[in-house]
PDB file of C-alpha atoms in Angstrom:
ATOM      1  CA  MET A 103    -149.786  24.249  25.955  1.00  0.00           C
ATOM      2  CA  ASN A 104    -149.542  26.302  22.663  1.00  0.00           C
ATOM      3  CA  MET A 105    -150.687  24.945  19.361  1.00  0.00           C
ATOM      4  CA  PHE A 106    -149.645  25.072  15.858  1.00  0.00           C
ATOM      5  CA  ALA A 107    -152.152  23.841  13.110  1.00  0.00           C
ATOM      6  CA  THR A 108    -150.628  23.731   9.762  1.00  0.00           C
ATOM      7  CA  ASP A 109    -151.535  22.924   6.181  1.00  0.00           C
ATOM      8  CA  LEU A 110    -149.351  20.507   4.029  1.00  0.00           C
ATOM      9  CA  ASP A 111    -149.168  21.304   0.381  1.00  0.00           C
ATOM     10  CA  ARG A 112    -147.681  24.342  -0.662  1.00  0.00           C
ATOM     11  CA  THR A 113    -147.394  25.651   2.946  1.00  0.00           C
ATOM     12  CA  MET A 114    -145.017  23.364   4.410  1.00  0.00           C
ATOM     13  CA  ILE A 115    -144.087  20.399   1.844  1.00  0.00           C
ATOM     14  CA  TYR A 116    -143.923  21.179  -1.858  1.00  0.00           C
ATOM     15  CA  SER A 117    -144.407  18.779  -4.862  1.00  0.00           C
ATOM     16  CA  ASN A 118    -141.964  18.768  -7.693  1.00  0.00           C
ATOM     17  CA  ARG A 119    -144.780  20.474  -9.467  1.00  0.00           C
ATOM     18  CA  ALA A 120    -145.058  23.186  -6.667  1.00  0.00           C
ATOM     19  CA  LEU A 121    -141.253  23.588  -6.930  1.00  0.00           C
ATOM     20  CA  GLU A 122    -141.557  24.032 -10.504  1.00  0.00           C
ATOM     21  CA  ASP A 123    -144.211  26.458 -10.293  1.00  0.00           C
ATOM     22  CA  LEU A 124    -142.961  28.618  -7.340  1.00  0.00           C
ATOM     23  CA  GLY A 125    -139.233  28.103  -8.068  1.00  0.00           C
ATOM     24  CA  CYS A 126    -136.372  26.377  -5.843  1.00  0.00           C
ATOM     25  CA  GLU A 127    -132.935  27.364  -5.575  1.00  0.00           C
ATOM     26  CA  GLU A 128    -130.518  24.729  -6.792  1.00  0.00           C
ATOM     27  CA  ASP A 129    -128.357  24.523  -3.924  1.00  0.00           C
ATOM     28  CA  LEU A 130    -130.848  24.290  -1.157  1.00  0.00           C
ATOM     29  CA  GLN A 131    -130.860  20.957   1.059  1.00  0.00           C
ATOM     30  CA  LEU A 132    -133.935  19.429   0.468  1.00  0.00           C
ATOM     31  CA  THR A 133    -135.478  16.458   2.378  1.00  0.00           C
ATOM     32  CA  ALA A 134    -138.226  14.215   1.074  1.00  0.00           C
ATOM     33  CA  ALA A 135    -141.419  14.445   3.363  1.00  0.00           C
ATOM     34  CA  GLU A 136    -143.501  12.431   1.177  1.00  0.00           C
ATOM     35  CA  MET A 137    -142.807   8.855  -0.611  1.00  0.00           C
ATOM     36  CA  LYS A 138    -145.022   7.644  -3.498  1.00  0.00           C
ATOM     37  CA  GLU A 139    -144.587   4.361  -5.222  1.00  0.00           C
ATOM     38  CA  GLY A 140    -140.752   4.510  -3.640  1.00  0.00           C
ATOM     39  CA  GLN A 141    -140.065   7.755  -5.377  1.00  0.00           C
ATOM     40  CA  PRO A 142    -139.544  11.220  -3.378  1.00  0.00           C
ATOM     41  CA  ALA A 143    -143.139  13.099  -4.146  1.00  0.00           C
ATOM     42  CA  ALA A 144    -142.898  15.979  -1.870  1.00  0.00           C
ATOM     43  CA  PHE A 145    -140.276  17.982  -0.238  1.00  0.00           C
ATOM     44  CA  MET A 146    -139.259  20.403   2.549  1.00  0.00           C
ATOM     45  CA  THR A 147    -135.898  22.154   3.367  1.00  0.00           C
ATOM     46  CA  ALA A 148    -133.853  19.727   5.939  1.00  0.00           C
ATOM     47  CA  ARG A 149    -133.858  23.097   8.398  1.00  0.00           C
ATOM     48  CA  SER A 150    -137.600  23.010   8.145  1.00  0.00           C
ATOM     49  CA  LEU A 151    -137.815  19.385   9.144  1.00  0.00           C
ATOM     50  CA  ASN A 152    -135.776  19.975  12.178  1.00  0.00           C
ATOM     51  CA  LEU A 153    -137.767  23.082  13.277  1.00  0.00           C
ATOM     52  CA  LEU A 154    -141.070  21.278  13.094  1.00  0.00           C
ATOM     53  CA  ARG A 155    -139.329  18.266  15.187  1.00  0.00           C
ATOM     54  CA  GLU A 156    -138.157  20.650  17.738  1.00  0.00           C
ATOM     55  CA  LEU A 157    -141.410  22.577  17.653  1.00  0.00           C
ATOM     56  CA  ALA A 158    -143.568  19.437  18.143  1.00  0.00           C
ATOM     57  CA  GLU A 159    -141.589  18.711  21.443  1.00  0.00           C
ATOM     58  CA  GLU A 160    -142.781  21.526  23.093  1.00  0.00           C
ATOM     59  CA  ALA A 161    -146.117  22.454  21.505  1.00  0.00           C
ATOM     60  CA  LEU A 162    -148.952  20.597  20.006  1.00  0.00           C
ATOM     61  CA  VAL A 163    -148.309  20.428  16.262  1.00  0.00           C
ATOM     62  CA  VAL A 164    -151.506  19.609  14.142  1.00  0.00           C
ATOM     63  CA  PRO A 165    -151.362  18.497  10.589  1.00  0.00           C
ATOM     64  CA  VAL A 166    -154.456  20.119   8.638  1.00  0.00           C
ATOM     65  CA  THR A 167    -154.893  19.101   5.190  1.00  0.00           C
ATOM     66  CA  THR A 168    -157.481  18.411   2.266  1.00  0.00           C
ATOM     67  CA  ARG A 169    -155.743  15.049   1.748  1.00  0.00           C
ATOM     68  CA  THR A 170    -157.671  12.009   2.477  1.00  0.00           C
ATOM     69  CA  TYR A 171    -156.323   9.994   5.590  1.00  0.00           C
ATOM     70  CA  GLU A 172    -154.938   7.392   3.204  1.00  0.00           C
ATOM     71  CA  GLN A 173    -153.004  10.213   0.972  1.00  0.00           C
ATOM     72  CA  TYR A 174    -151.934  12.039   4.224  1.00  0.00           C
ATOM     73  CA  LYS A 175    -150.096   8.848   5.598  1.00  0.00           C
ATOM     74  CA  ARG A 176    -147.710   8.947   2.640  1.00  0.00           C
ATOM     75  CA  VAL A 177    -146.165  12.001   4.302  1.00  0.00           C
ATOM     76  CA  GLY A 178    -144.170   9.848   6.349  1.00  0.00           C
ATOM     77  CA  ILE A 179    -142.448  12.600   8.713  1.00  0.00           C
ATOM     78  CA  PHE A 180    -145.509  12.634  10.831  1.00  0.00           C
ATOM     79  CA  GLY A 181    -145.695  10.026  13.363  1.00  0.00           C
ATOM     80  CA  ARG A 182    -141.953   8.773  12.781  1.00  0.00           C
ATOM     81  CA  ASP A 183    -139.936  11.963  12.972  1.00  0.00           C
ATOM     82  CA  ILE A 184    -142.589  14.523  14.273  1.00  0.00           C
ATOM     83  CA  PRO A 185    -144.970  13.425  17.095  1.00  0.00           C
ATOM     84  CA  VAL A 186    -148.760  14.186  16.563  1.00  0.00           C
ATOM     85  CA  SER A 187    -151.571  13.125  18.525  1.00  0.00           C
ATOM     86  CA  TYR A 188    -154.155  14.688  16.093  1.00  0.00           C
ATOM     87  CA  GLU A 189    -154.305  14.656  12.718  1.00  0.00           C
ATOM     88  CA  VAL A 190    -157.196  16.541  10.568  1.00  0.00           C
ATOM     89  CA  THR A 191    -157.694  15.326   6.826  1.00  0.00           C
ATOM     90  CA  SER A 192    -160.360  15.362   4.222  1.00  0.00           C
ATOM     91  CA  ASN A 193    -160.443  18.948   4.831  1.00  0.00           C
ATOM     92  CA  GLY A 194    -161.869  18.670   8.236  1.00  0.00           C
ATOM     93  CA  ALA A 195    -164.365  15.902   7.624  1.00  0.00           C
ATOM     94  CA  GLN A 196    -162.102  13.410   9.756  1.00  0.00           C
ATOM     95  CA  ILE A 197    -160.224  13.614  12.811  1.00  0.00           C
ATOM     96  CA  HIS A 198    -157.682  10.949  14.026  1.00  0.00           C
ATOM     97  CA  TYR A 199    -156.507  11.198  17.656  1.00  0.00           C
ATOM     98  CA  LYS A 200    -153.616   8.950  18.504  1.00  0.00           C
ATOM     99  CA  GLY A 201    -154.119   6.821  15.172  1.00  0.00           C
ATOM    100  CA  LYS A 202    -157.986   6.213  15.752  1.00  0.00           C
ATOM    101  CA  LEU A 203    -160.764   8.093  14.158  1.00  0.00           C
ATOM    102  CA  LEU A 204    -162.545  10.269  16.453  1.00  0.00           C
ATOM    103  CA  ASP A 205    -166.395   9.139  16.229  1.00  0.00           C
ATOM    104  CA  GLU A 206    -167.663  12.085  18.005  1.00  0.00           C
ATOM    105  CA  TRP A 207    -166.144  14.498  15.384  1.00  0.00           C
ATOM    106  CA  THR A 208    -167.333  12.406  12.587  1.00  0.00           C
ATOM    107  CA  GLU A 209    -171.170  12.038  13.630  1.00  0.00           C
ATOM    108  CA  ARG A 210    -171.214  15.839  14.182  1.00  0.00           C
ATOM    109  CA  VAL A 211    -170.114  16.547  10.552  1.00  0.00           C
ATOM    110  CA  ASP A 212    -172.328  13.962   8.974  1.00  0.00           C
ATOM    111  CA  LYS A 213    -175.392  15.408  10.902  1.00  0.00           C
ATOM    112  CA  ARG A 214    -174.627  18.689   9.365  1.00  0.00           C
ATOM    113  CA  LEU A 215    -174.088  17.224   5.972  1.00  0.00           C
ATOM    114  CA  LYS A 216    -177.352  15.598   5.789  1.00  0.00           C
ATOM    115  CA  GLU A 217    -179.461  18.865   7.087  1.00  0.00           C
ATOM    116  CA  GLU A 218    -177.449  21.497   5.174  1.00  0.00           C
ATOM    117  CA  CYS A 219    -176.196  20.338   1.911  1.00  0.00           C
ATOM    118  CA  ALA A 220    -177.011  18.843  -1.518  1.00  0.00           C
ATOM    119  CA  LEU A 221    -175.871  15.216  -1.818  1.00  0.00           C
ATOM    120  CA  GLN A 222    -172.416  14.899  -3.477  1.00  0.00           C
ATOM    121  CA  GLU A 223    -173.826  12.953  -6.301  1.00  0.00           C
ATOM    122  CA  GLU A 224    -176.139  15.838  -7.066  1.00  0.00           C
ATOM    123  CA  MET A 225    -173.486  18.331  -6.851  1.00  0.00           C
ATOM    124  CA  ALA A 226    -171.230  16.176  -9.118  1.00  0.00           C
ATOM    125  CA  GLU A 227    -174.004  16.217 -11.807  1.00  0.00           C
ATOM    126  CA  PHE A 228    -174.149  19.805 -11.555  1.00  0.00           C
ATOM    127  CA  ALA A 229    -170.476  20.175 -11.877  1.00  0.00           C
ATOM    128  CA  ALA A 230    -170.247  18.210 -15.048  1.00  0.00           C
ATOM    129  CA  GLY A 231    -172.804  20.628 -16.675  1.00  0.00           C
ATOM    130  CA  TRP A 232    -169.880  22.959 -16.861  1.00  0.00           C
ATOM    131  CA  ARG A 233    -167.855  20.826 -18.781  1.00  0.00           C
ATOM    132  CA  PHE A 234    -164.379  21.458 -17.224  1.00  0.00           C
ATOM    133  CA  SER A 235    -161.331  20.443 -19.278  1.00  0.00           C
ATOM    134  CA  GLY A 236    -159.995  17.960 -16.753  1.00  0.00           C
ATOM    135  CA  THR A 237    -160.121  14.977 -14.968  1.00  0.00           C
ATOM    136  CA  LEU A 238    -162.619  14.313 -11.937  1.00  0.00           C
ATOM    137  CA  LYS A 239    -161.419  12.767  -8.690  1.00  0.00           C
ATOM    138  CA  LYS A 240    -163.576  11.721  -5.565  1.00  0.00           C
ATOM    139  CA  ALA A 241    -161.915  12.239  -2.168  1.00  0.00           C
ATOM    140  CA  GLY A 242    -164.346   9.360  -0.324  1.00  0.00           C
ATOM    141  CA  ASP A 243    -167.713  10.589   0.518  1.00  0.00           C
ATOM    142  CA  SER A 244    -166.679  13.994   1.562  1.00  0.00           C
ATOM    143  CA  PHE A 245    -165.796  15.950  -1.561  1.00  0.00           C
ATOM    144  CA  PHE A 246    -164.492  15.712  -4.985  1.00  0.00           C
ATOM    145  CA  TYR A 247    -162.128  17.735  -7.338  1.00  0.00           C
ATOM    146  CA  TYR A 248    -161.115  18.177 -11.056  1.00  0.00           C
ATOM    147  CA  ILE A 249    -157.454  18.162 -11.928  1.00  0.00           C
ATOM    148  CA  LEU A 250    -157.595  20.918 -14.717  1.00  0.00           C
ATOM    149  CA  GLN A 251    -155.874  20.945 -18.036  1.00  0.00           C
ATOM    150  CA  GLU A 252    -157.019  24.526 -18.584  1.00  0.00           C
ATOM    151  CA  ARG A 253    -157.532  26.876 -15.677  1.00  0.00           C
ATOM    152  CA  ILE A 254    -160.861  28.656 -15.376  1.00  0.00           C
ATOM    153  CA  SER A 255    -161.063  32.413 -15.551  1.00  0.00           C
ATOM    154  CA  LEU A 256    -161.866  34.524 -12.294  1.00  0.00           C
ATOM    155  CA  GLN A 257    -165.191  35.553 -13.850  1.00  0.00           C
ATOM    156  CA  GLU A 258    -166.135  31.854 -14.153  1.00  0.00           C
ATOM    157  CA  LYS A 259    -164.709  31.088 -10.634  1.00  0.00           C
ATOM    158  CA  LYS A 260    -166.764  33.633  -9.160  1.00  0.00           C
ATOM    159  CA  LYS A 261    -170.111  32.679 -11.147  1.00  0.00           C
ATOM    160  CA  LEU A 262    -169.295  29.093  -9.833  1.00  0.00           C
ATOM    161  CA  GLU A 263    -169.009  30.039  -6.426  1.00  0.00           C
ATOM    162  CA  GLU A 264    -172.395  31.660  -6.257  1.00  0.00           C
ATOM    163  CA  ASP A 265    -174.017  28.912  -8.077  1.00  0.00           C
ATOM    164  CA  VAL A 266    -172.783  26.085  -5.507  1.00  0.00           C
ATOM    165  CA  ARG A 267    -173.164  28.010  -2.576  1.00  0.00           C
ATOM    166  CA  ARG A 268    -177.017  27.821  -2.925  1.00  0.00           C
ATOM    167  CA  LEU A 269    -176.613  24.373  -2.711  1.00  0.00           C
ATOM    168  CA  GLY A 270    -174.610  24.354   0.771  1.00  0.00           C
ATOM    169  CA  TRP A 271    -171.108  23.947  -1.227  1.00  0.00           C
ATOM    170  CA  ARG A 272    -168.292  26.066  -2.022  1.00  0.00           C
ATOM    171  CA  ILE A 273    -164.996  25.964  -4.194  1.00  0.00           C
ATOM    172  CA  SER A 274    -161.379  26.529  -4.096  1.00  0.00           C
ATOM    173  CA  LEU A 275    -158.760  26.504  -6.642  1.00  0.00           C
ATOM    174  CA  GLN A 276    -155.308  25.164  -5.617  1.00  0.00           C
ATOM    175  CA  GLY A 277    -152.958  25.031  -8.705  1.00  0.00           C
ATOM    176  CA  ARG A 278    -154.482  23.151 -11.172  1.00  0.00           C
ATOM    177  CA  LYS A 279    -157.005  21.361  -8.730  1.00  0.00           C
ATOM    178  CA  LEU A 280    -160.645  22.820  -8.497  1.00  0.00           C
ATOM    179  CA  TYR A 281    -162.170  21.520  -5.128  1.00  0.00           C
ATOM    180  CA  PHE A 282    -165.904  21.167  -4.410  1.00  0.00           C
ATOM    181  CA  MET A 283    -166.473  20.988  -0.787  1.00  0.00           C
ATOM    182  CA  PRO A 284    -169.520  20.936   1.451  1.00  0.00           C
ATOM    183  CA  ILE A 285    -169.641  24.090   3.791  1.00  0.00           C
ATOM    184  CA  PRO A 286    -169.954  21.711   6.802  1.00  0.00           C
ATOM    185  CA  VAL A 287    -166.719  20.098   5.815  1.00  0.00           C
ATOM    186  CA  CYS A 288    -164.310  22.873   7.479  1.00  0.00           C
ATOM    187  CA  LYS A 289    -160.940  22.851   8.515  1.00  0.00           C
ATOM    188  CA  GLY A 290    -161.628  25.522  10.965  1.00  0.00           C
ATOM    189  CA  GLU A 291    -164.388  23.768  13.013  1.00  0.00           C
ATOM    190  CA  ALA A 292    -161.966  20.871  13.526  1.00  0.00           C
ATOM    191  CA  VAL A 293    -159.083  23.103  14.597  1.00  0.00           C
ATOM    192  CA  LYS A 294    -161.361  25.007  17.003  1.00  0.00           C
ATOM    193  CA  PHE A 295    -162.714  21.555  18.343  1.00  0.00           C
ATOM    194  CA  ILE A 296    -159.211  20.340  18.987  1.00  0.00           C
ATOM    195  CA  SER A 297    -158.084  23.771  20.401  1.00  0.00           C
ATOM    196  CA  ASN A 298    -161.140  23.652  22.917  1.00  0.00           C
ATOM    197  CA  ARG A 299    -160.679  20.041  23.772  1.00  0.00           C
ATOM    198  CA  GLU A 300    -156.812  20.614  24.629  1.00  0.00           C
ATOM    199  CA  GLY A 301    -157.316  24.092  26.060  1.00  0.00           C
ATOM    200  CA  ALA A 302    -154.571  25.992  23.964  1.00  0.00           C
ATOM    201  CA  ASP A 303    -152.870  28.828  25.315  1.00  0.00           C
ATOM    202  CA  ILE A 304    -151.925  30.448  22.156  1.00  0.00           C
ATOM    203  CA  LEU A 305    -153.141  29.014  18.597  1.00  0.00           C
ATOM    204  CA  ALA A 306    -151.108  29.714  15.579  1.00  0.00           C
ATOM    205  CA  GLY A 307    -151.673  28.627  12.127  1.00  0.00           C
ATOM    206  CA  ALA A 308    -150.215  28.439   8.602  1.00  0.00           C
ATOM    207  CA  GLY A 309    -152.050  27.742   5.274  1.00  0.00           C
ATOM    208  CA  ASP A 310    -152.124  28.994   1.693  1.00  0.00           C
ATOM    209  CA  SER A 311    -155.555  28.666   0.157  1.00  0.00           C
ATOM    210  CA  LEU A 312    -159.050  29.787   1.011  1.00  0.00           C
ATOM    211  CA  LEU A 313    -159.759  26.519   2.461  1.00  0.00           C
ATOM    212  CA  ASP A 314    -157.168  27.278   4.978  1.00  0.00           C
ATOM    213  CA  TYR A 315    -158.842  30.729   5.856  1.00  0.00           C
ATOM    214  CA  ASP A 316    -161.477  28.618   7.676  1.00  0.00           C
ATOM    215  CA  PHE A 317    -159.001  27.867  10.505  1.00  0.00           C
ATOM    216  CA  LEU A 318    -156.619  30.720  10.320  1.00  0.00           C
ATOM    217  CA  LYS A 319    -159.465  32.911  11.199  1.00  0.00           C
ATOM    218  CA  VAL A 320    -159.785  31.443  14.456  1.00  0.00           C
ATOM    219  CA  CYS A 321    -156.012  31.520  15.465  1.00  0.00           C
ATOM    220  CA  HIS A 322    -154.510  34.002  17.360  1.00  0.00           C
ATOM    221  CA  HIS A 323    -151.751  34.239  14.775  1.00  0.00           C
ATOM    222  CA  ALA A 324    -151.839  33.419  11.106  1.00  0.00           C
ATOM    223  CA  PHE A 325    -149.117  32.847   8.906  1.00  0.00           C
ATOM    224  CA  VAL A 326    -149.470  32.829   5.242  1.00  0.00           C
ATOM    225  CA  PRO A 327    -146.824  32.028   2.260  1.00  0.00           C
ATOM    226  CA  ASP A 328    -146.678  34.768  -0.194  1.00  0.00           C
ATOM    227  CA  HIS A 329    -148.037  32.506  -3.014  1.00  0.00           C
ATOM    228  CA  GLY A 330    -151.453  30.780  -3.588  1.00  0.00           C
ATOM    229  CA  GLU A 331    -154.888  31.356  -3.292  1.00  0.00           C
ATOM    230  CA  LEU A 332    -154.959  33.224  -0.084  1.00  0.00           C
ATOM    231  CA  SER A 333    -152.066  35.831  -1.169  1.00  0.00           C
ATOM    232  CA  MET A 334    -154.088  36.679  -4.398  1.00  0.00           C
ATOM    233  CA  GLU A 335    -157.913  36.696  -2.935  1.00  0.00           C
ATOM    234  CA  MET A 336    -157.037  37.822   0.751  1.00  0.00           C
ATOM    235  CA  PRO A 337    -160.579  38.134   2.418  1.00  0.00           C
ATOM    236  CA  HIS A 338    -161.535  41.855   3.658  1.00  0.00           C
ATOM    237  CA  GLY A 339    -160.518  42.502   7.313  1.00  0.00           C
ATOM    238  CA  PHE A 340    -158.361  39.511   7.891  1.00  0.00           C
ATOM    239  CA  SER A 341    -154.977  40.032   9.394  1.00  0.00           C
ATOM    240  CA  CYS A 342    -152.211  37.718   8.863  1.00  0.00           C
ATOM    241  CA  ASN A 343    -148.395  37.490   8.536  1.00  0.00           C
ATOM    242  CA  PHE A 344    -147.345  37.106   5.042  1.00  0.00           C
ATOM    243  CA  SER A 345    -143.841  35.547   4.349  1.00  0.00           C
ATOM    244  CA  GLU A 346    -141.262  37.382   2.580  1.00  0.00           C
ATOM    245  CA  ASN A 347    -139.997  34.350   0.614  1.00  0.00           C
ATOM    246  CA  ARG A 348    -142.241  32.413  -1.852  1.00  0.00           C
ATOM    247  CA  GLY A 349    -142.173  28.729  -2.388  1.00  0.00           C
ATOM    248  CA  ILE A 350    -140.324  26.225  -0.091  1.00  0.00           C
ATOM    249  CA  LEU A 351    -138.205  28.680   1.823  1.00  0.00           C
ATOM    250  CA  ALA A 352    -141.635  30.109   2.726  1.00  0.00           C
ATOM    251  CA  GLY A 353    -142.251  27.190   4.806  1.00  0.00           C
ATOM    252  CA  GLU A 354    -139.103  27.325   6.600  1.00  0.00           C
ATOM    253  CA  GLU A 355    -139.631  31.224   7.338  1.00  0.00           C
ATOM    254  CA  ILE A 356    -143.172  30.342   8.778  1.00  0.00           C
ATOM    255  CA  LEU A 357    -141.813  27.821  11.012  1.00  0.00           C
ATOM    256  CA  LEU A 358    -138.892  30.113  12.225  1.00  0.00           C
ATOM    257  CA  LYS A 359    -141.463  32.648  13.139  1.00  0.00           C
ATOM    258  CA  ALA A 360    -143.831  30.142  14.783  1.00  0.00           C
ATOM    259  CA  TYR A 361    -140.995  28.720  16.918  1.00  0.00           C
ATOM    260  CA  ARG A 362    -140.138  32.137  18.050  1.00  0.00           C
ATOM    261  CA  LEU A 363    -143.836  32.761  18.858  1.00  0.00           C
ATOM    262  CA  LEU A 364    -144.888  29.738  20.556  1.00  0.00           C
ATOM    263  CA  LEU A 365    -141.569  28.491  22.206  1.00  0.00           C
ATOM    264  CA  GLY A 366    -140.594  32.087  23.376  1.00  0.00           C
ATOM    265  CA  ARG A 367    -137.165  31.849  21.806  1.00  0.00           C
ATOM    266  CA  GLU A 368    -134.744  31.824  18.730  1.00  0.00           C
ATOM    267  CA  ALA A 369    -134.500  28.634  17.097  1.00  0.00           C
ATOM    268  CA  ALA A 370    -130.874  27.031  17.337  1.00  0.00           C
ATOM    269  CA  VAL A 371    -131.205  23.931  14.925  1.00  0.00           C
ATOM    270  CA  SER A 372    -128.896  22.267  12.516  1.00  0.00           C
ATOM    271  CA  GLY A 373    -129.860  21.634   8.813  1.00  0.00           C
ATOM    272  CA  ASN A 374    -129.348  25.095   7.229  1.00  0.00           C
ATOM    273  CA  SER A 375    -130.753  25.735   3.904  1.00  0.00           C
ATOM    274  CA  ALA A 376    -127.195  25.606   2.360  1.00  0.00           C
ATOM    275  CA  PRO A 377    -125.712  23.680  -0.378  1.00  0.00           C
ATOM    276  CA  GLY A 378    -126.829  20.071  -0.806  1.00  0.00           C
ATOM    277  CA  ARG A 379    -129.786  18.349  -2.500  1.00  0.00           C
ATOM    278  CA  THR A 380    -132.140  15.933  -1.587  1.00  0.00           C
ATOM    279  CA  ALA A 381    -132.101  13.518   1.309  1.00  0.00           C
ATOM    280  CA  LEU A 382    -134.476  10.758   1.367  1.00  0.00           C
ATOM    281  CA  LEU A 383    -136.373   9.677   4.588  1.00  0.00           C
TER     282      LEU A 383
END
């Protein structure tokens, strides 16, 4: 079986802020992919939803996200509209299989955290010394991030990267969110674990950030939207397929390419990116 591992935010689904930042044509037919407090919180095109649904019927589709499992479950398309067996959350700290946490994977990650990294409390204290203009948020026991009011400069980011790496951590800047992540909490190791477990023949992946690079580099084929962190800071020697589109249409374009690659045929699905507005789940 072939496998498609995909990041969610700003790759497959787009929040109102992402639509504002990256642009969105007024006449696109959008579908709410996430609901929060009864209101649509993230979207994809209607055609993207149909493409992903058809792809999941014949290939192993694996959502891979920095979101916690609780945040991920707000993305209601998975499980109900799109069948998934594996779900990678908290940037790879957790893998759920058929709705249950894989203890084997959790134990492996916990062992590495104890051996290789400074404690989260120590790293949070270190980060506080930078006096970021923003709000601190914790993502369980795995990592934390700042929602920045003022973005840091590239020079500041480079210096911060060097400092945190000495403590077994790393950073990633995604929009206004500055993530602090232990190095063993890694999407790539989680995706590789699932691919080996299932014996995937062809492994394709899609993502927009440096945190996604961890799993894209283990894929046979990597798709990257032409926006976000990876498009600006491409690691040397990394080969990938950039989208021609930006924003929400980049997600649709990537799905068309993944469909062709993994299923060996052109897509013939309904739900064109044509006049319309938002359809709620």
